[in-house]
Coordinates of C-alpha atoms in Angstrom, one line a residue:
M35 CA 69.2 -7.9 -10.7
G36 CA 67.4 -8.7 -14.0
S37 CA 64.3 -10.9 -14.0
T38 CA 64.9 -14.5 -14.9
M39 CA 61.3 -14.8 -16.2
E40 CA 61.9 -12.7 -19.3
P41 CA 61.9 -14.8 -22.4
P42 CA 65.0 -14.6 -24.5
G43 CA 63.1 -13.8 -27.7
G44 CA 61.0 -10.9 -26.4
G45 CA 57.4 -11.0 -25.2
Y46 CA 55.7 -14.3 -24.3
L47 CA 53.0 -13.7 -27.0
H48 CA 53.9 -13.3 -30.7
L49 CA 51.3 -10.9 -32.1
G50 CA 52.8 -11.4 -35.6
A51 CA 51.4 -14.9 -35.5
V52 CA 47.9 -13.5 -36.2
T53 CA 48.7 -10.1 -37.8
S54 CA 51.2 -11.2 -40.5
P55 CA 49.9 -12.3 -43.9
V56 CA 50.5 -15.9 -43.0
G57 CA 48.9 -15.4 -39.6
T58 CA 45.9 -13.9 -41.2
A59 CA 45.6 -16.9 -43.6
R60 CA 45.7 -19.2 -40.6
V61 CA 43.0 -17.2 -38.7
L62 CA 40.8 -17.4 -41.8
Q63 CA 41.4 -21.2 -42.0
L64 CA 40.1 -21.6 -38.5
A65 CA 37.1 -19.4 -39.2
F66 CA 36.2 -21.0 -42.5
G67 CA 36.9 -24.5 -41.1
C68 CA 34.7 -24.0 -38.1
T69 CA 31.9 -22.6 -40.2
T70 CA 32.0 -25.4 -42.7
F71 CA 32.0 -28.1 -40.1
S72 CA 29.2 -26.4 -38.1
L73 CA 27.0 -25.9 -41.2
V74 CA 27.2 -29.5 -42.2
A75 CA 26.8 -30.9 -38.7
H76 CA 23.9 -28.6 -37.8
R77 CA 21.5 -28.9 -40.8
G78 CA 23.5 -29.7 -43.9
G79 CA 23.9 -33.4 -43.2
F80 CA 26.3 -36.0 -44.5
A81 CA 26.2 -39.7 -45.1
G82 CA 28.3 -42.6 -46.3
V83 CA 32.0 -42.8 -46.9
Q84 CA 32.1 -39.5 -48.9
G85 CA 30.5 -37.5 -46.1
A86 CA 32.6 -39.1 -43.4
F87 CA 35.7 -38.3 -45.4
C88 CA 34.7 -34.6 -45.7
M89 CA 34.0 -34.3 -42.0
A90 CA 37.2 -36.0 -41.0
A91 CA 39.2 -33.8 -43.4
W92 CA 37.7 -30.6 -42.1
G93 CA 38.0 -31.7 -38.5
F94 CA 41.7 -32.8 -38.9
C95 CA 42.6 -29.5 -40.7
F96 CA 40.8 -27.4 -38.1
A97 CA 42.5 -29.2 -35.1
L98 CA 46.0 -28.9 -36.6
S99 CA 45.5 -25.3 -37.7
G100 CA 44.4 -24.4 -34.2
L101 CA 47.5 -26.2 -32.8
V102 CA 49.9 -24.4 -35.2
L103 CA 48.4 -21.0 -34.5
A104 CA 48.4 -21.5 -30.7
C105 CA 52.1 -22.6 -30.8
E106 CA 53.1 -19.7 -33.0
F107 CA 51.2 -17.2 -30.8
T108 CA 52.6 -18.5 -27.5
R109 CA 56.1 -19.4 -29.0
L110 CA 55.7 -22.9 -27.6
H111 CA 56.8 -24.4 -30.9
S112 CA 60.4 -23.8 -29.7
C113 CA 59.8 -26.5 -27.1
L114 CA 58.8 -29.1 -29.6
H115 CA 61.3 -31.6 -31.0
L116 CA 60.3 -30.7 -34.6
S117 CA 61.7 -28.7 -37.4
W118 CA 58.9 -26.1 -37.2
G119 CA 59.3 -24.7 -40.7
N120 CA 59.2 -28.1 -42.2
F121 CA 56.2 -29.1 -40.1
T122 CA 54.1 -26.1 -41.0
A123 CA 54.9 -26.2 -44.7
A124 CA 54.1 -29.9 -44.9
F125 CA 50.8 -29.5 -43.0
A126 CA 49.7 -26.5 -45.1
M127 CA 50.3 -28.5 -48.3
L128 CA 48.4 -31.6 -46.9
A129 CA 45.6 -29.4 -45.7
T130 CA 45.3 -27.8 -49.1
L131 CA 44.9 -31.2 -50.8
L132 CA 42.4 -32.4 -48.2
S133 CA 40.3 -29.3 -48.2
A134 CA 40.4 -29.2 -52.0
T135 CA 39.2 -32.8 -52.2
A136 CA 36.4 -32.2 -49.6
A137 CA 35.4 -29.0 -51.5
V138 CA 34.8 -31.1 -54.6
I139 CA 33.3 -34.2 -53.0
Y140 CA 30.7 -32.5 -50.7
P141 CA 28.9 -30.4 -53.4
L142 CA 29.2 -33.3 -55.8
Y143 CA 27.4 -35.8 -53.5
F144 CA 25.3 -33.7 -51.3
T145 CA 24.5 -30.3 -52.8
R146 CA 21.5 -29.8 -55.2
L147 CA 19.7 -26.7 -56.3
E148 CA 16.3 -28.3 -55.8
C149 CA 15.0 -28.8 -52.2
P150 CA 15.2 -32.4 -50.8
P151 CA 12.0 -34.0 -49.4
E152 CA 10.8 -33.3 -45.9
P153 CA 11.8 -33.3 -43.1
A154 CA 15.1 -31.9 -44.5
G155 CA 13.4 -29.5 -46.9
C156 CA 14.9 -26.3 -48.3
A157 CA 16.7 -25.4 -45.1
A158 CA 19.0 -28.4 -45.6
R159 CA 19.6 -27.3 -49.2
D160 CA 20.6 -23.8 -48.1
F161 CA 22.9 -25.1 -45.4
R162 CA 24.6 -27.4 -47.9
L163 CA 25.0 -24.6 -50.4
A164 CA 26.6 -22.4 -47.7
A165 CA 28.8 -25.3 -46.5
S166 CA 30.0 -25.8 -50.1
V167 CA 30.9 -22.1 -50.4
F168 CA 32.8 -22.0 -47.2
A169 CA 34.6 -25.3 -48.1
G170 CA 35.9 -23.5 -51.2
L171 CA 37.0 -20.6 -49.1
L172 CA 38.8 -22.9 -46.7
F173 CA 40.7 -24.4 -49.6
L174 CA 41.7 -20.9 -50.8
A175 CA 42.9 -20.0 -47.3
Y176 CA 45.2 -23.0 -47.1
A177 CA 46.4 -22.5 -50.7
A178 CA 47.2 -18.9 -49.7
E179 CA 49.4 -20.1 -46.9
V180 CA 51.3 -22.4 -49.2
A181 CA 51.8 -19.6 -51.7
L182 CA 53.0 -17.2 -48.9
T183 CA 55.5 -19.7 -47.3
R184 CA 56.8 -21.4 -50.4
A185 CA 60.5 -20.9 -50.9
R186 CA 61.3 -18.4 -53.7
P187 CA 64.1 -19.0 -56.3
G188 CA 67.5 -18.4 -54.6
Q189 CA 66.0 -18.3 -51.1
V190 CA 67.5 -20.5 -48.4
A191 CA 64.5 -22.2 -46.7
S192 CA 63.4 -25.4 -45.0
Y193 CA 63.1 -28.4 -47.3
M194 CA 59.4 -28.8 -47.1
A195 CA 58.8 -25.2 -48.2
T196 CA 60.6 -25.8 -51.5
V197 CA 58.9 -27.0 -54.6
S198 CA 60.5 -30.5 -54.2
G199 CA 59.3 -30.7 -50.6
L200 CA 55.7 -29.7 -51.5
L201 CA 55.7 -32.2 -54.3
K202 CA 56.5 -34.9 -51.8
I203 CA 53.2 -34.3 -50.0
V204 CA 51.3 -34.3 -53.3
Q205 CA 53.1 -37.6 -54.3
A206 CA 52.1 -39.3 -51.1
F207 CA 48.5 -38.0 -51.4
V208 CA 48.2 -39.3 -55.0
A209 CA 49.6 -42.6 -53.8
C210 CA 46.8 -42.8 -51.2
I211 CA 44.3 -42.4 -54.1
I212 CA 46.0 -45.2 -55.9
F213 CA 45.8 -47.4 -52.8
G214 CA 42.1 -46.6 -52.4
A215 CA 41.4 -47.7 -56.0
L216 CA 43.6 -50.8 -55.6
V217 CA 41.6 -52.1 -52.6
H218 CA 38.3 -51.4 -54.4
D219 CA 38.1 -54.6 -56.4
S220 CA 40.9 -53.7 -58.8
R221 CA 42.0 -57.4 -59.2
Y222 CA 45.6 -56.5 -59.0
G223 CA 46.5 -60.0 -57.7
R224 CA 45.7 -61.8 -61.0
Y225 CA 49.2 -61.3 -62.5
V226 CA 52.7 -61.0 -61.1
A227 CA 53.2 -57.9 -63.3
T228 CA 50.3 -56.0 -61.6
Q229 CA 51.6 -57.2 -58.2
W230 CA 54.9 -55.6 -59.2
C231 CA 53.1 -52.3 -59.8
V232 CA 51.6 -52.5 -56.3
A233 CA 55.1 -53.1 -54.9
V234 CA 56.3 -50.0 -56.8
Y235 CA 53.5 -47.8 -55.4
S236 CA 54.1 -49.1 -51.9
L237 CA 57.9 -48.7 -52.0
C238 CA 57.8 -45.2 -53.4
F239 CA 55.1 -44.2 -50.9
L240 CA 57.0 -45.4 -47.9
A241 CA 60.2 -43.8 -49.1
T242 CA 58.4 -40.5 -49.7
V243 CA 56.8 -40.6 -46.2
A244 CA 60.3 -41.3 -44.7
V245 CA 61.7 -38.2 -46.5
V246 CA 58.9 -36.1 -45.1
A247 CA 59.2 -37.6 -41.6
L248 CA 63.0 -37.0 -41.5
S249 CA 62.5 -33.4 -42.6
V250 CA 59.7 -32.7 -40.1
T251 CA 61.6 -34.2 -37.2
G252 CA 64.8 -32.5 -38.1
H253 CA 66.9 -35.6 -38.4
T254 CA 68.2 -35.2 -41.9
G255 CA 71.6 -34.3 -40.7
G256 CA 72.3 -37.7 -39.1
L257 CA 72.0 -39.9 -42.2
G258 CA 75.8 -40.1 -42.9
C259 CA 75.4 -38.5 -46.3
P260 CA 74.1 -35.2 -47.7
F261 CA 70.3 -35.3 -47.5
D262 CA 69.8 -33.3 -50.8
R263 CA 72.0 -35.8 -52.7
L264 CA 70.1 -38.7 -51.1
V265 CA 66.8 -37.1 -52.2
V266 CA 67.9 -36.7 -55.8
V267 CA 69.0 -40.4 -56.0
Y268 CA 65.8 -41.6 -54.5
T269 CA 63.7 -39.4 -56.8
F270 CA 65.6 -40.7 -59.8
L271 CA 64.9 -44.3 -58.8
A272 CA 61.2 -43.5 -58.2
V273 CA 61.0 -42.1 -61.7
L274 CA 62.3 -45.4 -63.1
L275 CA 60.0 -47.5 -60.9
Y276 CA 56.9 -45.4 -61.8
L277 CA 57.9 -45.6 -65.5
S278 CA 57.8 -49.4 -65.3
A279 CA 54.4 -49.3 -63.6
A280 CA 53.1 -46.8 -66.2
V281 CA 53.9 -49.3 -68.9
I282 CA 53.0 -52.5 -67.1
W283 CA 49.7 -51.6 -65.5
P284 CA 47.8 -50.5 -68.6
V285 CA 49.1 -53.5 -70.6
F286 CA 47.9 -56.1 -68.1
C287 CA 44.6 -54.3 -67.4
F288 CA 43.5 -53.0 -70.8
D289 CA 45.2 -55.1 -73.4
P290 CA 42.7 -57.7 -74.9
K291 CA 45.1 -60.5 -74.1
Y292 CA 45.1 -59.8 -70.4
G293 CA 42.1 -57.6 -69.6
E294 CA 39.3 -55.5 -71.0
P295 CA 40.2 -52.6 -73.4
G296 CA 36.8 -51.0 -72.7
R297 CA 34.4 -50.8 -69.9
P298 CA 32.2 -53.9 -69.8
P299 CA 28.5 -53.0 -70.4
D300 CA 27.3 -55.2 -67.5
C301 CA 29.8 -53.7 -65.0
P302 CA 27.8 -52.2 -62.1
R303 CA 28.3 -48.6 -61.3
G304 CA 30.3 -48.0 -58.1
S305 CA 31.7 -51.6 -57.9
C306 CA 33.3 -52.1 -61.3
S307 CA 36.9 -53.4 -61.3
W308 CA 37.5 -51.7 -64.7
D309 CA 36.8 -48.3 -63.2
S310 CA 39.3 -49.0 -60.3
Q311 CA 41.9 -50.1 -62.8
L312 CA 41.4 -46.9 -64.9
V313 CA 41.8 -44.7 -61.7
V314 CA 45.0 -46.5 -60.9
A315 CA 46.3 -46.0 -64.4
I316 CA 45.5 -42.3 -64.5
F317 CA 47.0 -41.5 -61.2
T318 CA 50.1 -43.6 -62.0
Y319 CA 50.8 -41.2 -64.8
V320 CA 50.0 -38.3 -62.6
N321 CA 52.6 -39.4 -60.0
L322 CA 55.1 -40.2 -62.7
L323 CA 54.9 -36.6 -63.9
L324 CA 55.1 -35.4 -60.3
Y325 CA 58.3 -37.4 -59.7
I326 CA 59.8 -36.1 -62.9
A327 CA 59.1 -32.5 -61.9
D328 CA 60.5 -33.3 -58.4
L329 CA 63.7 -34.6 -60.0
A330 CA 64.1 -31.4 -62.0
Y331 CA 63.6 -29.2 -59.0
S332 CA 65.5 -31.2 -56.4
Q333 CA 68.8 -30.8 -58.3
R334 CA 68.9 -27.0 -57.6
I335 CA 67.3 -26.5 -54.2
R336 CA 69.0 -24.9 -51.2
F337 CA 67.5 -25.6 -47.8
V338 CA 68.4 -25.6 -44.1
P339 CA 67.3 -28.8 -42.4
T340 CA 66.8 -27.2 -39.0
L341 CA 64.5 -24.3 -40.1

């Protein structure tokens, strides 16, 4: 009589989860993430919103990477009500963006070649330099996973592993940057036109998050219409909406009739509404280009929703 405890897929532990190229990248992510976090927490130091963001980004990425690797190694991901391929691809792209942002912000705000005054001294400088190096390595480890798992031309894969799926994560991330600039004294409430732009950013962000959520949870098959066709239609509408915002926002912020064409000389650094308006304008065009690229790719993708 055969044993009922034998798992149907072979052994209980999946060694390929740590020995494959993707598994190796994930192990490096844990090593680099733990090292970066520890260097900063021990002696490197951090302060303010920038430092808190970096620590939160590294902590979040480390925790999720540990969960992904543990589930892969123990095969427990089959017990989760998730489309595992979509989840890991979406997380890898998000972690790449977060780690890249932290790898830029931390050296920019905290790392200097000269030694800070005591009691921190040169030891703090050395720890900050080392943390900056490992933050860069952490970004490369996540970027390597994205490159290894990205769907190749002609390959049938989960939606979030395609270029269109990865672009959805980038679009949502850029939208968060826009929201951050909007709430930082951007004065978007002065005109109905700029309020329309905020509505465009919000609507497209929510729709993009909904697409990602449906893909990760594996519920794309229950929409009553083909998911790929729905994504193409939504992306086309998003291009039109962002195109309107890309025209309206600069006019009502930088045209002399409505706003300031140049940065006011008395505008304080760090709390200048013109700077926030410029950030919104720049990333509006960035997201417009991302949605156009998404529209071009989404018309020719082939994916399996349950992967």
